[in-house]
Amino acid sequence: MSTPIPRRSLLLALGGAALLAGCGTDHPAWHGGDIPGDSHPGDSAGPEATGSALVVPPANPPTAGTCPTNHGVVQQPGGPQHYLPCHGTDIALTVDDGPDPTYTPNMLALLARLHIRATFCMIGRSAAAHPDLVKRVLDGGHHIANHTYDHPLNIAKLAANAVHAEIARASDAISTAGGGYRPTLFRAPGGAWSPTVLQQCGSLGLRPLDWSVDPRDWSRPGVQHIVTTIMTQTRPGAIILEHDGGGNRDQTLAALGVTLPKLRDAGYTFVQP
């Protein structure tokens, strides 16, 4: 069993070449549902979810050939991918923890309306339970990434054979549900990276996918917080993290309904990692 390595130390030690034959990361707290005892400003019943009370910061203007990094998010050789290759206007939207029978169809409808394609990082057991949604995601022109089968937050503490099984089983479930489609990207749950996780990911032919913009929408911090984070932190080359599974995602959908058109109208191009 490998010893878990803290996220910041691992990123500094391993780094993150964009196109590695190894694997990617996720954030350190469970993003699969409400936090017990939390209040939820911006619930769907309130005006914040509709956008009527929102303050929307202007988008950072994209400049061709210029891809500034976000503070504290460094991509180093050997680690997961935080940024797209710099083409000046490209950004990526990634959507984790689905498919979900309530929120994935709503997410797909929003993206279809805006003509935006995303990468859905799917949990294998959810893909197996909802193969129709896996097919709908693929039919919409989106990519699917492997997000393990059971979303174990302690993945960095698991033995190599257990890590291998989590990743391989998820790819098999997605392939079965998606008519043979096999992911080429992996995002580890909980940001729990270790050399074992990276090695097993690479051994299965997957490469790492991380992010540079994280509004922590999984924690339901309010639509305003999600909107502000996306608008102020998105720069050319950014990979944005959002969720369509694991809990109530009304805030996420409301925030994306505001921010995605603003980013598109500012001149950003949505691509897939």
Short mmCIF file of C-alpha atoms in Angstrom, two decimals:
data_model
loop_
_atom_site.label_atom_id
_atom_site.label_comp_id
_atom_site.label_asym_id
_atom_site.label_seq_id
_atom_site.Cartn_x
_atom_site.Cartn_y
_atom_site.Cartn_z
CA MET A 1 0.00 0.00 0.00
CA SER A 2 1.47 3.36 -1.00
CA THR A 3 1.77 6.35 1.30
CA PRO A 4 -0.54 9.20 0.27
CA ILE A 5 1.17 12.37 -0.85
CA PRO A 6 -0.39 15.80 -0.15
CA ARG A 7 -1.82 17.41 -3.24
CA ARG A 8 0.44 20.49 -3.24
CA SER A 9 3.59 18.47 -2.56
CA LEU A 10 2.70 15.94 -5.23
CA LEU A 11 2.03 18.59 -7.83
CA LEU A 12 5.33 20.30 -7.10
CA ALA A 13 7.19 16.99 -7.17
CA LEU A 14 5.50 15.36 -10.13
CA GLY A 15 4.17 18.34 -12.06
CA GLY A 16 1.74 18.10 -14.91
CA ALA A 17 2.72 17.84 -18.56
CA ALA A 18 -0.40 18.38 -20.59
CA LEU A 19 -0.19 15.21 -22.60
CA LEU A 20 1.25 12.55 -20.35
CA ALA A 21 0.57 8.87 -20.66
CA GLY A 22 -0.32 8.89 -16.95
CA CYS A 23 -3.29 10.38 -15.04
CA GLY A 24 -5.22 13.36 -13.48
CA THR A 25 -6.61 14.78 -10.19
CA ASP A 26 -9.61 16.06 -8.25
CA HIS A 27 -10.22 18.19 -5.18
CA PRO A 28 -9.59 17.07 -1.64
CA ALA A 29 -13.07 17.12 -0.15
CA TRP A 30 -16.00 14.93 -1.12
CA HIS A 31 -17.95 16.65 -3.86
CA GLY A 32 -20.82 14.21 -3.90
CA GLY A 33 -23.54 15.94 -1.87
CA ASP A 34 -24.54 18.44 0.75
CA ILE A 35 -22.39 19.06 3.80
CA PRO A 36 -24.33 18.19 6.96
CA GLY A 37 -25.44 21.28 8.82
CA ASP A 38 -24.56 23.69 6.01
CA SER A 39 -26.90 26.43 4.93
CA HIS A 40 -27.30 26.81 1.19
CA PRO A 41 -27.54 30.41 0.02
CA GLY A 42 -28.78 30.50 -3.53
CA ASP A 43 -31.00 27.41 -3.38
CA SER A 44 -33.14 26.96 -6.46
CA ALA A 45 -36.18 28.51 -4.79
CA GLY A 46 -34.43 31.82 -4.19
CA PRO A 47 -33.80 34.71 -6.58
CA GLU A 48 -30.07 34.02 -6.73
CA ALA A 49 -30.63 30.81 -8.66
CA THR A 50 -32.53 32.67 -11.35
CA GLY A 51 -29.74 35.20 -11.82
CA SER A 52 -31.98 38.16 -10.93
CA ALA A 53 -29.79 39.21 -7.99
CA LEU A 54 -26.40 38.30 -9.43
CA VAL A 55 -23.41 40.54 -9.93
CA VAL A 56 -21.55 39.18 -12.93
CA PRO A 57 -17.92 40.29 -13.23
CA PRO A 58 -16.64 40.91 -16.76
CA ALA A 59 -14.70 38.12 -18.42
CA ASN A 60 -10.93 38.33 -18.64
CA PRO A 61 -10.36 39.14 -22.31
CA PRO A 62 -8.66 36.32 -24.21
CA THR A 63 -5.47 37.30 -26.01
CA ALA A 64 -4.14 35.12 -28.80
CA GLY A 65 -0.85 33.51 -27.81
CA THR A 66 -1.13 34.55 -24.16
CA CYS A 67 -2.22 32.00 -21.55
CA PRO A 68 -1.54 33.30 -18.03
CA THR A 69 -1.72 30.79 -15.20
CA ASN A 70 -3.84 31.02 -12.08
CA HIS A 71 -2.18 31.64 -8.74
CA GLY A 72 -1.11 28.40 -7.08
CA VAL A 73 -2.05 26.17 -10.03
CA VAL A 74 1.18 25.00 -11.62
CA GLN A 75 1.50 22.43 -14.35
CA GLN A 76 4.80 20.55 -14.17
CA PRO A 77 6.26 17.75 -16.27
CA GLY A 78 5.11 14.39 -15.00
CA GLY A 79 1.85 15.40 -13.34
CA PRO A 80 -1.78 16.00 -14.29
CA GLN A 81 -3.07 18.45 -16.86
CA HIS A 82 -4.25 21.76 -15.41
CA TYR A 83 -4.27 23.82 -18.61
CA LEU A 84 -4.93 23.38 -22.29
CA PRO A 85 -2.14 23.99 -24.79
CA CYS A 86 -2.00 27.74 -25.29
CA HIS A 87 -4.01 28.83 -28.31
CA GLY A 88 -5.17 32.12 -26.86
CA THR A 89 -8.93 31.62 -26.76
CA ASP A 90 -9.35 27.93 -25.87
CA ILE A 91 -10.90 26.84 -22.58
CA ALA A 92 -12.50 23.57 -21.45
CA LEU A 93 -15.52 22.71 -19.32
CA THR A 94 -15.40 19.49 -17.32
CA VAL A 95 -18.40 18.02 -15.47
CA ASP A 96 -17.91 15.46 -12.70
CA ASP A 97 -19.73 12.74 -10.74
CA GLY A 98 -22.53 11.81 -13.12
CA PRO A 99 -24.39 10.65 -14.94
CA ASP A 100 -27.38 11.71 -12.85
CA PRO A 101 -30.98 11.19 -14.03
CA THR A 102 -32.05 14.67 -12.86
CA TYR A 103 -29.11 16.94 -13.57
CA THR A 104 -27.30 15.36 -16.52
CA PRO A 105 -30.26 15.89 -18.90
CA ASN A 106 -30.50 19.52 -17.74
CA MET A 107 -26.77 19.99 -18.26
CA LEU A 108 -26.99 18.47 -21.73
CA ALA A 109 -29.91 20.73 -22.65
CA LEU A 110 -27.98 23.82 -21.53
CA LEU A 111 -24.86 22.84 -23.46
CA ALA A 112 -26.87 22.00 -26.57
CA ARG A 113 -28.59 25.37 -26.45
CA LEU A 114 -25.23 27.14 -26.22
CA HIS A 115 -23.47 24.84 -28.74
CA ILE A 116 -20.78 24.00 -26.16
CA ARG A 117 -19.12 20.62 -25.81
CA ALA A 118 -17.74 19.43 -22.48
CA THR A 119 -15.93 16.50 -20.91
CA PHE A 120 -18.05 14.47 -18.48
CA CYS A 121 -15.96 12.69 -15.83
CA MET A 122 -18.21 9.76 -14.99
CA ILE A 123 -18.34 7.43 -12.02
CA GLY A 124 -18.47 3.87 -13.33
CA ARG A 125 -21.31 2.65 -11.14
CA SER A 126 -23.47 5.59 -12.25
CA ALA A 127 -22.66 4.91 -15.89
CA ALA A 128 -23.69 1.29 -15.40
CA ALA A 129 -26.94 2.37 -13.75
CA HIS A 130 -27.82 4.93 -16.46
CA PRO A 131 -26.53 3.71 -19.83
CA ASP A 132 -29.12 5.84 -21.62
CA LEU A 133 -27.47 8.95 -20.21
CA VAL A 134 -24.02 7.77 -21.25
CA LYS A 135 -25.33 7.43 -24.80
CA ARG A 136 -26.97 10.87 -24.64
CA VAL A 137 -23.71 12.45 -23.54
CA LEU A 138 -21.85 10.83 -26.43
CA ASP A 139 -24.62 11.66 -28.90
CA GLY A 140 -24.27 15.30 -27.86
CA GLY A 141 -20.66 15.29 -29.04
CA HIS A 142 -19.15 15.36 -25.56
CA HIS A 143 -16.21 13.38 -24.25
CA ILE A 144 -16.29 11.05 -21.25
CA ALA A 145 -13.45 10.64 -18.76
CA ASN A 146 -12.91 7.89 -16.19
CA HIS A 147 -13.61 9.03 -12.61
CA THR A 148 -13.21 5.59 -10.96
CA TYR A 149 -15.99 3.09 -10.35
CA ASP A 150 -16.94 3.89 -6.74
CA HIS A 151 -15.34 7.33 -6.21
CA PRO A 152 -13.10 6.25 -3.28
CA LEU A 153 -11.71 9.29 -1.52
CA ASN A 154 -8.99 7.15 0.01
CA ILE A 155 -7.70 6.03 -3.37
CA ALA A 156 -4.16 7.22 -2.54
CA LYS A 157 -4.11 4.76 0.36
CA LEU A 158 -5.26 1.78 -1.66
CA ALA A 159 -2.98 -0.99 -2.86
CA ALA A 160 -2.03 -1.05 -6.52
CA ASN A 161 -4.42 -3.88 -7.37
CA ALA A 162 -7.35 -2.02 -5.79
CA VAL A 163 -6.50 1.20 -7.65
CA HIS A 164 -6.18 -0.76 -10.88
CA ALA A 165 -9.57 -2.37 -10.32
CA GLU A 166 -11.28 0.98 -9.63
CA ILE A 167 -9.99 2.49 -12.86
CA ALA A 168 -10.32 -0.58 -15.08
CA ARG A 169 -13.82 -1.37 -13.87
CA ALA A 170 -14.95 2.19 -14.58
CA SER A 171 -13.60 2.11 -18.13
CA ASP A 172 -15.36 -1.20 -18.72
CA ALA A 173 -18.65 0.13 -17.36
CA ILE A 174 -18.46 3.25 -19.52
CA SER A 175 -17.57 1.17 -22.57
CA THR A 176 -20.47 -1.21 -22.00
CA ALA A 177 -22.92 1.64 -21.50
CA GLY A 178 -21.52 3.71 -24.35
CA GLY A 179 -21.45 1.07 -27.06
CA GLY A 180 -17.69 0.53 -27.02
CA TYR A 181 -16.52 4.07 -26.23
CA ARG A 182 -13.47 3.89 -23.98
CA PRO A 183 -12.18 6.91 -22.05
CA THR A 184 -8.68 8.21 -22.63
CA LEU A 185 -8.67 10.59 -19.65
CA PHE A 186 -8.73 9.93 -15.91
CA ARG A 187 -9.63 12.22 -13.04
CA ALA A 188 -8.96 10.87 -9.55
CA PRO A 189 -11.56 11.49 -6.85
CA GLY A 190 -10.77 13.76 -3.95
CA GLY A 191 -7.44 14.96 -5.33
CA ALA A 192 -5.97 11.89 -3.62
CA TRP A 193 -2.88 11.41 -5.75
CA SER A 194 -0.04 9.02 -5.09
CA PRO A 195 2.64 7.47 -7.27
CA THR A 196 0.56 4.29 -7.27
CA VAL A 197 -2.51 6.06 -8.62
CA LEU A 198 -0.50 7.75 -11.35
CA GLN A 199 1.29 4.55 -12.27
CA GLN A 200 -1.90 2.51 -12.48
CA CYS A 201 -3.60 5.19 -14.50
CA GLY A 202 -0.75 5.26 -16.98
CA SER A 203 -0.62 1.47 -17.17
CA LEU A 204 -4.23 1.52 -18.37
CA GLY A 205 -3.44 3.96 -21.16
CA LEU A 206 -5.11 6.98 -19.58
CA ARG A 207 -3.69 10.46 -19.14
CA PRO A 208 -4.25 12.90 -16.29
CA LEU A 209 -6.93 15.56 -16.25
CA ASP A 210 -7.00 18.25 -13.58
CA TRP A 211 -8.31 21.81 -13.66
CA SER A 212 -7.32 25.41 -13.04
CA VAL A 213 -10.73 26.89 -12.12
CA ASP A 214 -12.60 25.32 -9.18
CA PRO A 215 -15.67 27.17 -7.82
CA ARG A 216 -16.34 24.27 -5.44
CA ASP A 217 -19.86 24.01 -6.75
CA TRP A 218 -20.10 20.55 -5.17
CA SER A 219 -20.38 22.29 -1.77
CA ARG A 220 -23.29 24.47 -2.96
CA PRO A 221 -21.66 27.77 -1.95
CA GLY A 222 -24.31 29.87 -3.71
CA VAL A 223 -24.78 30.83 -7.33
CA GLN A 224 -23.01 34.16 -6.80
CA HIS A 225 -19.85 32.44 -5.57
CA ILE A 226 -19.80 30.04 -8.52
CA VAL A 227 -20.39 32.84 -11.01
CA THR A 228 -17.72 35.10 -9.50
CA THR A 229 -15.12 32.34 -9.39
CA ILE A 230 -15.68 31.29 -12.99
CA MET A 231 -15.70 34.82 -14.37
CA THR A 232 -12.68 36.10 -12.44
CA GLN A 233 -10.47 33.02 -12.71
CA THR A 234 -11.11 31.85 -16.27
CA ARG A 235 -8.25 32.78 -18.57
CA PRO A 236 -7.03 31.36 -21.88
CA GLY A 237 -6.12 27.72 -21.43
CA ALA A 238 -8.33 27.25 -18.35
CA ILE A 239 -9.96 23.94 -17.47
CA ILE A 240 -13.14 24.62 -15.48
CA LEU A 241 -14.46 22.09 -12.95
CA GLU A 242 -18.22 21.66 -12.41
CA HIS A 243 -20.57 18.82 -11.38
CA ASP A 244 -23.74 17.17 -12.64
CA GLY A 245 -23.87 14.40 -10.02
CA GLY A 246 -23.50 13.67 -6.34
CA GLY A 247 -26.19 16.00 -5.02
CA ASN A 248 -28.41 18.97 -5.80
CA ARG A 249 -26.84 20.77 -8.77
CA ASP A 250 -29.39 23.56 -9.28
CA GLN A 251 -26.78 26.16 -8.30
CA THR A 252 -24.32 24.77 -10.82
CA LEU A 253 -26.84 24.88 -13.64
CA ALA A 254 -27.97 28.39 -12.73
CA ALA A 255 -24.38 29.66 -12.61
CA LEU A 256 -23.40 28.04 -15.90
CA GLY A 257 -26.50 29.46 -17.54
CA VAL A 258 -25.05 32.89 -16.75
CA THR A 259 -21.31 32.37 -17.19
CA LEU A 260 -21.06 30.19 -20.27
CA PRO A 261 -22.74 32.68 -22.61
CA LYS A 262 -20.65 35.50 -21.13
CA LEU A 263 -17.41 33.61 -21.74
CA ARG A 264 -18.46 32.63 -25.24
CA ASP A 265 -19.48 36.19 -26.08
CA ALA A 266 -16.14 37.46 -24.73
CA GLY A 267 -14.42 35.43 -27.43
CA TYR A 268 -13.51 32.19 -25.66
CA THR A 269 -13.66 28.91 -27.58
CA PHE A 270 -14.80 25.80 -25.72
CA VAL A 271 -12.74 22.77 -26.63
CA GLN A 272 -12.13 19.37 -25.07
CA PRO A 273 -8.81 18.49 -23.36
#
